[in-house]
Coordinates of C-alpha atoms in Angstrom, one line a residue:
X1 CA 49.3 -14.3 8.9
X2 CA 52.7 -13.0 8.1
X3 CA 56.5 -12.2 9.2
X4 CA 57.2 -8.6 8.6
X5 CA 60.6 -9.0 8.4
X6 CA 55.9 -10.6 8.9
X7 CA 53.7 -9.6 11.1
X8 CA 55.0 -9.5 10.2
X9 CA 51.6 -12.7 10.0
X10 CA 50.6 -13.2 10.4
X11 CA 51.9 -12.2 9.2
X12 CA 52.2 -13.6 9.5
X13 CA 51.1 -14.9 8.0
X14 CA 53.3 -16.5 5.6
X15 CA 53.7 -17.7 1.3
X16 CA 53.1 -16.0 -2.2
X17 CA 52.3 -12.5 -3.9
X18 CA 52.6 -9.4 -5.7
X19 CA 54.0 -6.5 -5.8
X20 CA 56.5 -4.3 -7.6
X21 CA 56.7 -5.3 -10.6
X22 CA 55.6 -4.6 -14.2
X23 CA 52.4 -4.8 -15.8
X24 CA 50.3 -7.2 -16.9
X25 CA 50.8 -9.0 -20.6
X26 CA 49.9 -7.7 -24.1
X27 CA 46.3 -7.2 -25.7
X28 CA 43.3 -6.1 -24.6
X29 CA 43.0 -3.5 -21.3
X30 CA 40.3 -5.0 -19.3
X31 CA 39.7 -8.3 -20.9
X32 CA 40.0 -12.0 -20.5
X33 CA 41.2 -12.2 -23.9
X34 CA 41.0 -15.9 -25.7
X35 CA 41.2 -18.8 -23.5
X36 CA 43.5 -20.3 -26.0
X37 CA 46.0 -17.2 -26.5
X38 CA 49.6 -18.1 -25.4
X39 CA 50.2 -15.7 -22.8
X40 CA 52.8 -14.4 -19.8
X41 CA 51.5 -14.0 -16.5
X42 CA 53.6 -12.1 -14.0
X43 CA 53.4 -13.4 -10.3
X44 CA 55.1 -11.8 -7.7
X45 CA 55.5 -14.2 -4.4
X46 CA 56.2 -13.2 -1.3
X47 CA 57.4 -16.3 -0.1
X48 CA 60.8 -16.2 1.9
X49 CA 61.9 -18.8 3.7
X50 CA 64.1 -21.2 1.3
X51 CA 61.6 -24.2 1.4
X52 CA 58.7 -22.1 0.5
X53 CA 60.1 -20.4 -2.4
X54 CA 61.9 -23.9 -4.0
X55 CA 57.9 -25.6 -3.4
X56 CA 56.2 -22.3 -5.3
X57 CA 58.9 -22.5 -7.9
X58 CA 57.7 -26.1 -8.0
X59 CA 54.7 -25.0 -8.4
X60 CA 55.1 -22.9 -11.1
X61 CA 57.2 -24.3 -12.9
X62 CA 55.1 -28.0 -13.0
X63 CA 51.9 -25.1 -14.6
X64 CA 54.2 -24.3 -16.6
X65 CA 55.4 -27.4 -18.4
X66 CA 51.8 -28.2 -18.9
X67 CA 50.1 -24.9 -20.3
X68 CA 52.2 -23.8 -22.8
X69 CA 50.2 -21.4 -23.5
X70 CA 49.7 -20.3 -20.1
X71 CA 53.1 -19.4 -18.9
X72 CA 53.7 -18.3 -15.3
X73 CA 56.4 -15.3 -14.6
X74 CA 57.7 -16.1 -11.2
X75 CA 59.0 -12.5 -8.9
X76 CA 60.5 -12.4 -5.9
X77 CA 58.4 -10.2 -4.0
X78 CA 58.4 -8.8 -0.1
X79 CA 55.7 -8.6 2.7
X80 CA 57.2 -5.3 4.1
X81 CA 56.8 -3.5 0.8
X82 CA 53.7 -5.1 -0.6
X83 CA 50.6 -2.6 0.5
X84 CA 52.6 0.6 -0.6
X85 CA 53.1 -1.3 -4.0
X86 CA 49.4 -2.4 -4.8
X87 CA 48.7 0.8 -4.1
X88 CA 50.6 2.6 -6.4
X89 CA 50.5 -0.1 -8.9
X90 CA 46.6 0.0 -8.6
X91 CA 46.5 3.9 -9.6
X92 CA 48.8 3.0 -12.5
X93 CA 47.5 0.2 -14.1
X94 CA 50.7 -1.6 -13.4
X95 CA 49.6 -4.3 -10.8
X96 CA 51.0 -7.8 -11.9
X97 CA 48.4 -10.3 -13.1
X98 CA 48.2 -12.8 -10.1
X99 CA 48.4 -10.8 -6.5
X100 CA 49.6 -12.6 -3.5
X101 CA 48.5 -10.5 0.0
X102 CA 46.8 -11.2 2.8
X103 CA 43.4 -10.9 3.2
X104 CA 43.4 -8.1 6.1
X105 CA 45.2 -5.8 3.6
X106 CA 42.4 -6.2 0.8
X107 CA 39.1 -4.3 2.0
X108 CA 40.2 -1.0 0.6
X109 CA 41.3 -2.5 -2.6
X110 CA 37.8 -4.2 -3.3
X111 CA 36.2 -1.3 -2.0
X112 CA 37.9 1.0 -4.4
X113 CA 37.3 -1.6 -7.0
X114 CA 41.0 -2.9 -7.9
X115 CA 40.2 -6.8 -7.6
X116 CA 38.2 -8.7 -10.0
X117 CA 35.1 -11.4 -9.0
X118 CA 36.8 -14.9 -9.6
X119 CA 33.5 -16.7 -8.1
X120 CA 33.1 -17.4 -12.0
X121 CA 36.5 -19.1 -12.8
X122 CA 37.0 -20.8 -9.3
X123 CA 36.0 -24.5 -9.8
X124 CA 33.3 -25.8 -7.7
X125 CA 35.9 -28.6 -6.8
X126 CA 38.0 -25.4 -4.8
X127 CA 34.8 -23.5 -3.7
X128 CA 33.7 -27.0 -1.7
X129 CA 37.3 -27.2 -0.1
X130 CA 37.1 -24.2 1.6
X131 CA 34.9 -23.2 4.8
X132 CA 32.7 -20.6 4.5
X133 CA 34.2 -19.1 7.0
X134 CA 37.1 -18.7 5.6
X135 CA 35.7 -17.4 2.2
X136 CA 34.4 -14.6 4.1
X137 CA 37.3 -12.8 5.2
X138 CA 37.8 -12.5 1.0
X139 CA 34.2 -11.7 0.1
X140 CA 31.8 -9.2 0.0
X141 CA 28.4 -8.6 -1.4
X142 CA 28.3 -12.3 -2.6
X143 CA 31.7 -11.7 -4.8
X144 CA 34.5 -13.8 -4.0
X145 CA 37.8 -11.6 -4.5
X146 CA 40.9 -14.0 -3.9
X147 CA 41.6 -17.6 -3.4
X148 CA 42.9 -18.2 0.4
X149 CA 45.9 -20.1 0.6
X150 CA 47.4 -20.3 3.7
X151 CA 46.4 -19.5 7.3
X152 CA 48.6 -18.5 10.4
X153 CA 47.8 -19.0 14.2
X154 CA 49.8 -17.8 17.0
X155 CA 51.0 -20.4 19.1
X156 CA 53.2 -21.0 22.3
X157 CA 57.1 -22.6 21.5
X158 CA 58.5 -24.4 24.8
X159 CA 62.2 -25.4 25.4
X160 CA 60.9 -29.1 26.4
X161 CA 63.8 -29.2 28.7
X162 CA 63.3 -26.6 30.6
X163 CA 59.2 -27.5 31.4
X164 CA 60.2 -30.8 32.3
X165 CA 62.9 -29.5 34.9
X166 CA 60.1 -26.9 36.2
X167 CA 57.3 -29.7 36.3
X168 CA 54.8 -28.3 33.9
X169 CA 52.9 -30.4 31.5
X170 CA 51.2 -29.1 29.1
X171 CA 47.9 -31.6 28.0
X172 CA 44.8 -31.1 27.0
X173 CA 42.8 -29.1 24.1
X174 CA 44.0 -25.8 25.2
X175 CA 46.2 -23.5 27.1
X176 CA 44.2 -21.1 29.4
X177 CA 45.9 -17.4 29.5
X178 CA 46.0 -18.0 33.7
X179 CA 47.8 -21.1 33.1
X180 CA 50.4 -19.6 30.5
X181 CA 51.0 -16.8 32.8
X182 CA 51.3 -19.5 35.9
X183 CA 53.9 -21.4 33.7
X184 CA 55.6 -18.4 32.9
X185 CA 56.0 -17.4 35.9
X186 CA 57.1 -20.8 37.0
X187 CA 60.0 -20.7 35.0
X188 CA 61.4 -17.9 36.2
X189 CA 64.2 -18.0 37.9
X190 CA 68.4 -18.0 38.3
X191 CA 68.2 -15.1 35.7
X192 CA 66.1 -16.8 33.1
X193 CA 62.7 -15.6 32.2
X194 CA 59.7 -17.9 31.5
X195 CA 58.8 -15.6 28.0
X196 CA 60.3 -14.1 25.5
X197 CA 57.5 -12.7 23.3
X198 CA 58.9 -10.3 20.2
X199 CA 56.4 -7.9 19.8
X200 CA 58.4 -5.0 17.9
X201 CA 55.0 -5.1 15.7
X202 CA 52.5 -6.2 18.2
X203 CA 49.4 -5.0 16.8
X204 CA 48.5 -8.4 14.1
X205 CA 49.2 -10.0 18.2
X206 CA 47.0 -8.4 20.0
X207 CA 44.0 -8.0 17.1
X208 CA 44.4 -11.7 16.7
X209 CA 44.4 -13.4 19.7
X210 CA 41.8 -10.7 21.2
X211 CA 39.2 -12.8 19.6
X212 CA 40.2 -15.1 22.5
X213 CA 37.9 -12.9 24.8
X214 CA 35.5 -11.9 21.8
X215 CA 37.2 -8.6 20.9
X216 CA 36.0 -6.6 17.9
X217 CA 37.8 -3.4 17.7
X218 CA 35.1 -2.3 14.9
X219 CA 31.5 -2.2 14.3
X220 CA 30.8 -2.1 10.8
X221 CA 32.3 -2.3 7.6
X222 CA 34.6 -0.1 4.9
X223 CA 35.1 3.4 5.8
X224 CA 31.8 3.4 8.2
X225 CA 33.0 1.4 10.8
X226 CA 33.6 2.7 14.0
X227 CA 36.1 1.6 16.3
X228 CA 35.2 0.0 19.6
X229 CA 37.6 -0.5 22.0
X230 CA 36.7 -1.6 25.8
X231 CA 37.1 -4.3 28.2
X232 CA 37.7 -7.2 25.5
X233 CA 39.7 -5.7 23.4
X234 CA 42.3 -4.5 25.8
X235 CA 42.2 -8.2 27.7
X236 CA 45.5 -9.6 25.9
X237 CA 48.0 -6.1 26.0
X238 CA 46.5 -6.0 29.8
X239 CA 47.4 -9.9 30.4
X240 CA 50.3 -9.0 28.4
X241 CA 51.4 -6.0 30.2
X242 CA 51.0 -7.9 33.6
X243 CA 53.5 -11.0 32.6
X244 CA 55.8 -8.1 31.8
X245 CA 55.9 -5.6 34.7
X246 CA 53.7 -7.4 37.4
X247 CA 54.8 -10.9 37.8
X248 CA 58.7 -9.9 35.2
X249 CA 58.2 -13.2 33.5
X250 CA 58.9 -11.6 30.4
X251 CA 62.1 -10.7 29.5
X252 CA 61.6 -7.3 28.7
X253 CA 64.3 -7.0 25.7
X254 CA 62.3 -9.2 23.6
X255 CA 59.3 -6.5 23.4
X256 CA 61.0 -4.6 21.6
X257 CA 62.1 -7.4 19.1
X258 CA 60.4 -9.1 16.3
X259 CA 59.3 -12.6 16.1
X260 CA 62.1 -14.3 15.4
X261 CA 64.7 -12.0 16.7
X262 CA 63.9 -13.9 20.2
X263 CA 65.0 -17.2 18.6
X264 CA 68.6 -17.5 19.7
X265 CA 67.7 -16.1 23.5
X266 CA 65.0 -19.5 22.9
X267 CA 67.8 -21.8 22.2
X268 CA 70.2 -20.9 24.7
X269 CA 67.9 -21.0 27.8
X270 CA 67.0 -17.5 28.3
X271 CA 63.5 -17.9 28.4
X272 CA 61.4 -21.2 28.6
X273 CA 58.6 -20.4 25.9
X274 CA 58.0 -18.0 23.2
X275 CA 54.8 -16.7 21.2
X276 CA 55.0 -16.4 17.9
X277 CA 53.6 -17.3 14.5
X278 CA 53.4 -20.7 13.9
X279 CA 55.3 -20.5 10.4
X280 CA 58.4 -19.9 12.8
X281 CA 58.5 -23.6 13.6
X282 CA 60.4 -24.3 10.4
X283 CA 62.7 -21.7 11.2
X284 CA 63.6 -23.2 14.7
X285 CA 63.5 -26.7 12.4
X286 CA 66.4 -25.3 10.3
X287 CA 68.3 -23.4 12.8
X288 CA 68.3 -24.8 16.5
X289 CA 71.6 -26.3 18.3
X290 CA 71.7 -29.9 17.8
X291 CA 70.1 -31.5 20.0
X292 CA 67.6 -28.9 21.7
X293 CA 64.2 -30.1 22.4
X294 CA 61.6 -28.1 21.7
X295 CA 57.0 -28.7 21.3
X296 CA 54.2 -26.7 20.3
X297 CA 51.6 -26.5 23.2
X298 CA 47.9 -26.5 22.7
X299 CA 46.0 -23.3 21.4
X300 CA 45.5 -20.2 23.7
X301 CA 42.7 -19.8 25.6
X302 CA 40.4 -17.1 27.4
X303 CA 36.6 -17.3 26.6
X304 CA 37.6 -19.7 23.3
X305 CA 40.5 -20.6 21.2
X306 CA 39.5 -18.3 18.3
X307 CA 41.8 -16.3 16.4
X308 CA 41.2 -14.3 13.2
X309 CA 41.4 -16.4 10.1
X310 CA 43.8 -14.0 7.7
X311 CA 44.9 -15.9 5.1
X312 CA 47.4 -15.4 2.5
X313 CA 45.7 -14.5 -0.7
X314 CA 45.5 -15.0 -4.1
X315 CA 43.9 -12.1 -6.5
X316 CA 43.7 -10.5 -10.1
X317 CA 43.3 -7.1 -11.0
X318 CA 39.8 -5.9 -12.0
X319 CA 41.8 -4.6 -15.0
X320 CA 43.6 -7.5 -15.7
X321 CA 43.9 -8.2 -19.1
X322 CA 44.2 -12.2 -18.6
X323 CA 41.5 -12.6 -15.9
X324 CA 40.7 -15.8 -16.9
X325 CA 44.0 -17.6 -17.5
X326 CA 45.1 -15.9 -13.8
X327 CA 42.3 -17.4 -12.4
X328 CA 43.1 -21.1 -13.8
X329 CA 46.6 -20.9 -12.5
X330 CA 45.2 -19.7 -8.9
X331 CA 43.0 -23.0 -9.1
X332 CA 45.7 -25.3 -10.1
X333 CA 47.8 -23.3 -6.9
X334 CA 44.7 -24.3 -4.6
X335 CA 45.0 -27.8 -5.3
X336 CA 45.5 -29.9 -2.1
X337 CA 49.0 -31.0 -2.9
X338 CA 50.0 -27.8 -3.6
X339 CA 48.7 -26.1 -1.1
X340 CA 50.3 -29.0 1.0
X341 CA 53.7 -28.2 -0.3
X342 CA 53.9 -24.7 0.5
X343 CA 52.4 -25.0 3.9
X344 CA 54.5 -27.1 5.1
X345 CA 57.2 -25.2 3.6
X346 CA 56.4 -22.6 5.6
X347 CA 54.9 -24.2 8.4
X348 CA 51.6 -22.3 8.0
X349 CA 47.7 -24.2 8.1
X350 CA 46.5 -24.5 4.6
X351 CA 43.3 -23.9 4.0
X352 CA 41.6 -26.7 3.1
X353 CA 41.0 -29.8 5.0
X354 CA 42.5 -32.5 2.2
X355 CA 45.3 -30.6 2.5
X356 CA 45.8 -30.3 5.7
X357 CA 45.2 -33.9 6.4
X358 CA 48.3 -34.5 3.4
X359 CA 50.6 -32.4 6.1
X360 CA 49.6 -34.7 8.7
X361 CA 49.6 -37.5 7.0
X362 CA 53.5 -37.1 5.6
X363 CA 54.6 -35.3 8.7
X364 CA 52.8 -37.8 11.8
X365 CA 51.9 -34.8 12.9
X366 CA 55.4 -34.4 14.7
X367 CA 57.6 -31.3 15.7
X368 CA 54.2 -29.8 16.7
X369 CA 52.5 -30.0 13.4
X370 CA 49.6 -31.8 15.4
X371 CA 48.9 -28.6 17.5
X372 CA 49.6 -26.5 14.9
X373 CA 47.3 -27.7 12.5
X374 CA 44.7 -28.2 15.3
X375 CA 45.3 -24.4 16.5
X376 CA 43.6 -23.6 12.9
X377 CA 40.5 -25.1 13.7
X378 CA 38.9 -22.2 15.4
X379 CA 40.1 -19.7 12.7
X380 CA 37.0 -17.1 12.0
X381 CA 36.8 -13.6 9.8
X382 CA 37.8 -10.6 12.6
X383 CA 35.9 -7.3 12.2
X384 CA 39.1 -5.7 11.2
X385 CA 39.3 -7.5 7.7
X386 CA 35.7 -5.5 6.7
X387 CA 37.9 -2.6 7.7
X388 CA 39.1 -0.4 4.7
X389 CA 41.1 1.9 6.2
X390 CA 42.6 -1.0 8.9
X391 CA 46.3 -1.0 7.0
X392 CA 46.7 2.9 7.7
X393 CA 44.6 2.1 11.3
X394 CA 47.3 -0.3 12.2
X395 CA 50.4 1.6 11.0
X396 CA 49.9 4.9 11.9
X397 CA 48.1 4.3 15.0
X398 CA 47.7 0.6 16.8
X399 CA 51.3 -0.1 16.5
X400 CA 52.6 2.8 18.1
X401 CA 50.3 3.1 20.8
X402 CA 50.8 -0.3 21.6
X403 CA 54.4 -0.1 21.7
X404 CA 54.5 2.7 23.9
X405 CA 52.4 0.7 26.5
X406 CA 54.2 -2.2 26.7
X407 CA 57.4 -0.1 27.1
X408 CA 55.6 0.9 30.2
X409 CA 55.4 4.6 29.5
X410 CA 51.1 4.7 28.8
X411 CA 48.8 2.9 31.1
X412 CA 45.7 0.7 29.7
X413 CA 43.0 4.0 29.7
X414 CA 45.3 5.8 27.7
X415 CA 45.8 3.1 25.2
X416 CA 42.2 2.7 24.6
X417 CA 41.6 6.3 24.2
X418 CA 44.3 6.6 21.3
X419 CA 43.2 3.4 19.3
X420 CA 39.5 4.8 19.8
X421 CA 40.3 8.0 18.9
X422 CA 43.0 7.4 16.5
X423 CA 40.9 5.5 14.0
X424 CA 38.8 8.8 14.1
X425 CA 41.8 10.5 12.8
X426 CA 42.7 8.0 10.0
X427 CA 39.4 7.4 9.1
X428 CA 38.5 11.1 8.0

């Protein structure tokens, strides 16, 4: 759940972390030290849209005017950089002491052992909040390895002008993919397209939204899993592909762009609806002409409106040396006005129901929060968050081969072959 910009997000999908910076405070390698030691602990967010980072600061800054002694280093961090840094900060001993990520990017990490067991600082009050399925995607052998924050859906943006000129409605619990395609189609016309869908890094889409039509992509877990790609898993580049070059309601341009690069071709008309992450709803809030109507439509569906559940993360290194006080400020960051504040900062599902019903409640559930926050309802752990090698999976091989077929230049076949056979190559 993230914008690589998000993926991403996800990226999207997406809200707080770490990263580059130093290491973790004085005293003690490897230790909680005293629960009463006055201490400096260094988070790095990742937030990045302006009323995200003012409600972390918030955040912060309140924990920090009540725990003197537990005082909160805010860094500006970035979702493009973040895996490389763990990575090298893990090997050095240099990771900060609070770790905002994303839960797909953290299999290796707790396989390799980088991320400490907060299942015993975690107040039952947060453990209750949270569904199990969603505690999942973060856990593994009955160890809970990070708190999860905030959760991103992919949802469908409409120009409301525009579907009330071409006579489409859009009710109900869901939108089917044959009636998205219908409507897209619909709506093209005079030069105007009925999509523009920026998929410059398409493969967090097409993971995501595949659980639509049950897709796995892997069997197992960690470095044994095997990658399985058939039917299911190439339904939504193959629905995708077809809107594109089959029925040319896509406007082809926007493949190649990210997720909110297609926002200005939105507000002037160019294309009726966009797919995106939801957290882009704020940016459209912030930046569209005055006076442009725009809605969120229901969630997508094929067999089921599910979606992978990757949510944003919260973690501590195994070799913190301030596990415990991390931990405490991670519980105070779960709390439901909190978690409230930075959600609907960045337009993005928190993660637990009181929460989510605060958004609601202070929003009426306009500008689309009311399918927004109902797209999150059928958010599940994905095979690919067990994955440990997913990250270099996704970089070195999804992404590219799914570029290159939605450019038109590999047919479906071919795709399936490299992402099967690419994993064996990564995965060595």
């Amino acid at each position: 759940m993230k914008k690589k910009v998000l993926t991403a997000l996800l990226a999207a999908g997406a809200l707080v972390t770490l990263a580059a910076c130093g290491g973790n405070s004085d005293s003690g390698s490897g230790d909680s030290g005293s629960a009463n030691e006055k201490v400096t602990l260094k988070f790095q967010s990742l937030a990045f849209q302006k009323t995200t980072v003012a409600a972390t600061k918030k955040i912060v800054a309140d924990w920090n005017a009540a725990n003197p002694n537990i005082q909160v280093e805010y860094v500006q961090g970035s979702w493009d950089s973040v895996h490389d840094q763990l990575v090298t900060q893990f090997q050095g001993g240099t990771a900060p002491d609070i770790i905002h990520d994303e839960s797909a990017d953290l299999s290796g990490f707790i396989n390799q052992g980088y991320l400490a067991d907060l299942s015993p600082y975690l107040s039952q009050e947060t453990k209750d909040a949270v569904s199990q399925g969603v505690w999942d995607t973060v856990s593994k052998d009955g160890k809970v390895y990070a708190a999860p924050t905030l959760l991103q859906s992919y949802v469908v943006f409409a120009n409301s002008a525009l579907l009330k000129q071409a006579g489409i409605t859009a009710t109900g619990d869901a939108l089917t993919w044959d009636d998205l395609a219908a409507d897209a189609k619909k709506l093209t016309a005079g030069g105007k397209y009925g999509l523009g869908w920026g998929l410059k890094s398409p493969t967090a889409t097409m993971l995501n939204l595949g659980l639509n039509f049950d897709a796995k992509f892997f069997d197992g877990s960690g470095r044994d899993a095997k990658a399985t790609v058939g039917d299911a898993e190439l339904e939504v580049p193959k629905r995708i592909h077809a809107m594109a070059y089959d029925d040319k309601s896509i406007e082809p341009t926007s493949l190649t762009q990210s997720g909110t690069d297609v926002l200005p071709g939105f507000y002037a008309g160019k294309y009726g609806m966009i797919v995106a992450g939801n957290y882009v709803a704020q940016q459209i809030a912030e930046e569209a002409p005055k006076g442009f109507q725009w809605e969120v439509l229901p969630p997508l569906k094929g067999t089921s409106t599910k979606q992978a559940a990757n949510p944003q993360t919260l973690s501590v290194p195994a070799e913190g040396k301030h596990i415990e006080q991390s931990a405490k400020f991670i519980d105070y960051f779960m709390k439901a006005e909190n978690l409230a504040a930075v959600g609907q900062g960045d337009w993005l599902i928190p993660t637990t129901q009181a929460a989510r019903d605060a958004i609601q409640k202070a929003t009426g559930g306009k500008n689309g929060w009311q399918q927004t926050l109902a797209s999150g309802a059928d958010l599940t752990k994905a095979p690919f968050q067990s994955v440990e090698n997913y990250p270099k999976w996704k970089d070195q091989i999804a992404t590219p081969a799914f570029q290159e077929y939605l450019a038109n230049k590999t047919d479906l076949a071919a795709l399936g072959k490299k992402l099967n056979d690419g994993w064996g190559q990564v995965n060595s």
